[in-house]
Short mmCIF file of C-alpha atoms in Angstrom, two decimals:
data_model
loop_
_atom_site.label_atom_id
_atom_site.label_comp_id
_atom_site.label_asym_id
_atom_site.label_seq_id
_atom_site.Cartn_x
_atom_site.Cartn_y
_atom_site.Cartn_z
CA MET A 274 0.00 0.00 0.00
CA ILE A 275 1.26 3.43 -1.01
CA VAL A 276 0.57 6.83 0.56
CA ILE A 277 0.94 10.10 -1.34
CA THR A 278 1.59 13.33 0.56
CA ASN A 279 -1.04 16.03 0.57
CA PRO A 280 -0.01 18.68 -1.98
CA SER A 281 -0.26 21.44 0.65
CA ALA A 282 1.07 21.40 4.20
CA ILE A 283 -0.72 19.41 6.90
CA SER A 284 -0.37 20.20 10.60
CA GLY A 285 2.15 17.82 12.17
CA GLU A 286 2.86 16.28 8.77
CA ILE A 287 6.43 15.10 9.35
CA GLY A 288 5.51 13.45 12.64
CA ILE A 289 2.64 11.66 10.92
CA ILE A 290 4.91 10.52 8.08
CA ASN A 291 7.48 9.07 10.48
CA SER A 292 4.65 7.33 12.39
CA LEU A 293 3.24 5.87 9.16
CA PHE A 294 6.63 4.34 8.38
CA GLU A 295 6.87 2.97 11.92
CA GLU A 296 3.49 1.30 11.31
CA GLY A 297 4.81 -0.42 8.20
CA LEU A 298 4.20 1.98 5.32
CA SER A 299 6.13 0.60 2.35
CA LEU A 300 6.29 3.66 0.07
CA LEU A 301 5.60 7.38 0.48
CA HIS A 302 5.28 9.48 -2.66
CA ILE A 303 6.37 13.06 -2.00
CA ARG A 304 4.16 15.15 -4.23
CA LYS A 305 4.56 18.81 -3.34
CA PRO A 306 4.13 20.64 -6.65
CA GLU A 307 4.64 24.10 -5.15
CA PHE A 308 7.88 23.24 -3.32
CA SER A 309 11.12 24.94 -4.31
CA GLU A 310 14.27 22.83 -4.21
CA VAL A 311 15.20 24.39 -0.83
CA GLU A 312 11.76 23.54 0.62
CA MET A 313 12.06 19.97 -0.64
CA VAL A 314 15.49 19.58 0.99
CA GLU A 315 14.10 20.90 4.29
CA PHE A 316 11.14 18.53 4.07
CA ILE A 317 13.21 15.40 3.36
CA ASN A 318 15.75 16.34 6.04
CA GLN A 319 13.03 15.99 8.68
CA ILE A 320 12.13 12.42 7.67
CA LYS A 321 14.11 9.85 9.60
CA VAL A 322 17.15 8.61 7.70
CA GLU A 323 16.12 4.96 7.98
CA PHE A 324 12.93 5.66 6.00
CA ARG A 325 14.46 7.55 3.10
CA SER A 326 14.88 4.47 0.93
CA HIS A 327 11.06 4.23 1.02
CA LEU A 328 10.56 7.71 -0.45
CA VAL A 329 9.52 8.40 -4.03
CA LEU A 330 10.23 11.84 -5.52
CA HIS A 331 7.70 13.49 -7.83
CA SER A 332 9.79 16.61 -8.38
CA HIS A 333 13.35 17.86 -7.89
CA HIS A 334 14.52 14.43 -9.00
CA GLN A 335 18.13 15.64 -8.90
CA LEU A 336 18.01 15.49 -5.09
CA ALA A 337 17.47 11.73 -5.02
CA GLU A 338 21.12 10.72 -4.98
CA ASN A 339 22.06 13.07 -2.12
CA PHE A 340 19.38 11.54 0.11
CA GLY A 341 19.87 7.88 -0.80
CA ILE A 342 16.52 7.85 -2.60
CA ASN A 343 16.34 5.48 -5.55
CA ARG A 344 12.71 5.89 -6.59
CA ILE A 345 11.55 8.49 -9.09
CA HIS A 346 7.99 9.24 -10.20
CA PHE A 347 7.09 10.84 -13.52
CA SER A 348 3.80 12.65 -13.94
CA GLU A 349 2.01 11.91 -17.19
CA LYS A 350 3.25 15.24 -18.57
CA ASP A 351 6.86 14.64 -17.46
CA ARG A 352 6.85 11.21 -19.02
CA LYS A 353 5.54 12.44 -22.35
CA ASP A 354 7.94 15.41 -22.40
CA SER A 355 11.01 13.39 -21.43
CA HIS A 356 13.14 12.25 -24.34
CA ASP A 357 16.04 10.88 -22.34
CA PHE A 358 14.23 8.60 -19.88
CA PRO A 359 15.90 7.05 -17.98
CA ALA A 360 19.37 8.03 -19.20
CA ARG A 361 19.65 11.22 -17.18
CA PHE A 362 19.91 9.34 -13.89
CA SER A 363 23.46 8.31 -13.16
CA LYS A 364 22.66 5.47 -10.78
CA PRO A 365 20.07 2.72 -11.13
CA CYS A 366 16.65 3.93 -10.03
CA ARG A 367 13.19 2.45 -9.86
CA TYR A 368 10.56 4.32 -11.81
CA SER A 369 6.85 4.84 -11.53
CA THR A 370 4.42 7.04 -13.43
CA SER A 371 0.80 8.20 -13.62
CA THR A 372 -1.77 7.14 -16.21
CA HIS A 373 -5.44 8.01 -16.67
CA SER A 374 -6.60 5.45 -19.22
CA ILE A 375 -5.96 1.79 -19.94
CA GLU A 376 -4.67 2.78 -23.39
CA ASP A 377 -2.04 4.98 -21.78
CA PHE A 378 -1.14 2.26 -19.27
CA ASN A 379 -0.84 -0.38 -22.00
CA SER A 380 1.45 1.84 -24.07
CA LEU A 381 4.02 2.43 -21.30
CA GLU A 382 7.56 1.57 -22.27
CA LYS A 383 9.38 -1.05 -20.24
CA GLY A 384 11.19 0.26 -17.20
CA PHE A 385 8.27 1.41 -15.07
CA GLU A 386 7.88 -0.76 -11.98
CA TYR A 387 4.32 0.40 -11.44
CA ALA A 388 1.87 3.04 -12.59
CA PHE A 389 -1.05 4.77 -10.97
CA LEU A 390 -4.30 4.44 -12.89
CA SER A 391 -6.80 7.06 -11.80
CA PRO A 392 -9.38 8.09 -10.82
CA VAL A 393 -10.97 4.78 -9.86
CA PHE A 394 -13.64 6.42 -7.68
CA LYS A 395 -14.70 10.01 -7.07
CA SER A 396 -11.68 11.75 -5.56
CA ILE A 397 -11.65 12.51 -1.84
CA SER A 398 -9.04 15.28 -2.08
CA LYS A 399 -9.93 16.92 -5.43
CA LYS A 400 -13.40 18.36 -5.91
CA GLU A 401 -15.14 17.51 -9.17
CA TYR A 402 -12.55 14.83 -10.03
CA TYR A 403 -14.28 11.57 -10.78
CA PRO A 404 -14.04 8.64 -13.22
CA VAL A 405 -15.04 9.20 -16.82
CA LYS A 406 -14.87 5.46 -17.48
CA ASP A 407 -15.32 2.36 -15.32
CA LEU A 408 -11.67 1.45 -14.73
CA PHE A 409 -12.61 -2.03 -13.49
CA GLU A 410 -14.09 -2.70 -16.94
CA GLU A 411 -11.12 -1.02 -18.60
CA LEU A 412 -8.69 -3.29 -16.75
CA LYS A 413 -10.09 -6.28 -18.61
CA SER A 414 -8.29 -4.84 -21.67
CA LYS A 415 -4.91 -4.75 -19.92
CA THR A 416 -2.07 -5.93 -22.17
CA ASN A 417 0.88 -4.47 -20.25
CA PHE A 418 2.04 -7.15 -17.82
CA ASN A 419 5.51 -5.63 -17.21
CA THR A 420 4.12 -2.86 -15.01
CA LYS A 421 2.03 -3.22 -11.85
CA VAL A 422 -1.20 -1.23 -11.90
CA ILE A 423 -1.96 0.77 -8.75
CA ALA A 424 -5.44 2.16 -8.05
CA LEU A 425 -5.62 5.84 -7.15
CA GLY A 426 -8.54 8.18 -6.63
CA GLY A 427 -11.20 7.87 -3.95
CA ILE A 428 -9.65 4.80 -2.32
CA ASP A 429 -10.85 4.34 1.26
CA LEU A 430 -11.79 1.73 3.86
CA GLU A 431 -15.04 0.93 2.06
CA ASN A 432 -13.61 0.06 -1.35
CA ILE A 433 -10.07 -1.30 -0.90
CA LYS A 434 -11.27 -4.91 -0.96
CA LYS A 435 -13.38 -4.39 -4.10
CA THR A 436 -10.46 -2.64 -5.79
CA LEU A 437 -7.98 -5.44 -5.09
CA GLU A 438 -10.50 -8.12 -6.04
CA ASN A 439 -11.08 -6.52 -9.42
CA GLY A 440 -7.62 -6.59 -10.94
CA PHE A 441 -5.54 -3.85 -9.33
CA ASP A 442 -2.18 -4.93 -7.90
CA ASP A 443 -2.24 -2.43 -5.04
CA VAL A 444 -3.80 0.84 -3.89
CA ALA A 445 -2.52 4.36 -3.25
CA LEU A 446 -4.09 6.56 -0.58
CA LEU A 447 -4.17 10.33 -0.38
CA GLY A 448 -7.43 11.98 0.72
CA SER A 449 -8.56 9.10 2.93
CA ILE A 450 -5.38 9.55 5.00
CA TRP A 451 -4.85 13.31 5.05
CA ASN A 452 -8.52 14.30 5.36
CA SER A 453 -8.87 11.99 8.36
CA GLU A 454 -8.88 13.25 11.95
CA ASN A 455 -6.35 10.54 12.80
CA PRO A 456 -4.24 9.75 9.71
CA VAL A 457 -2.16 7.03 11.43
CA LYS A 458 -5.20 5.18 12.75
CA GLN A 459 -6.87 5.47 9.33
CA PHE A 460 -3.73 4.10 7.66
CA LYS A 461 -3.64 1.10 10.02
CA LEU A 462 -7.29 0.26 9.29
CA CYS A 463 -6.70 0.48 5.52
CA GLN A 464 -3.49 -1.51 5.82
CA GLN A 465 -5.28 -4.36 7.62
CA ILE A 466 -7.77 -4.68 4.79
CA ALA A 467 -5.07 -4.53 2.11
CA HIS A 468 -2.85 -7.04 3.91
CA SER A 469 -5.67 -9.51 4.44
CA TYR A 470 -6.30 -9.47 0.70
CA LEU A 471 -2.70 -9.27 -0.60
CA ALA A 472 -1.24 -11.75 1.94
#
């Protein structure tokens, strides 16, 4: 199970992130589109060193090596604009990306470990962001078996089981964690459901 940071600051965010890792979070995607490079450095510096290998950078990819991070995420736009993927990274990295249709997912070049496919359900964090197509139906047309497909968009306690039963390899959480009064407790409840299915 993957957690994506809230785009804007959350009260006590770093403490929550460290607690999520202590509870067994496997990957945290740092998506802070407004962050300058300096802000990103400050943010990562506050995350415990032992968890940094579980971080995935959405921006300021050049910082990865300095922090011992070996996971890089490309937005759909970055991926389509990048002509030197993955040559610009000097050391071996693991790559992920975002897709919004099964056609896009199926056409990914080799080299992406997994890709988000979204939105599966009406988004919790973005107003007026909801599925145009039934992605469970769309998944039946999957032809790309080199890349794991991760469900994103509206994933919560109520639908994790359905999502994993219907062809997704894993789920990514954003709004259900950060819009919760107790993000760590919410994570643990979601994790239990995911683990019972993926075990």
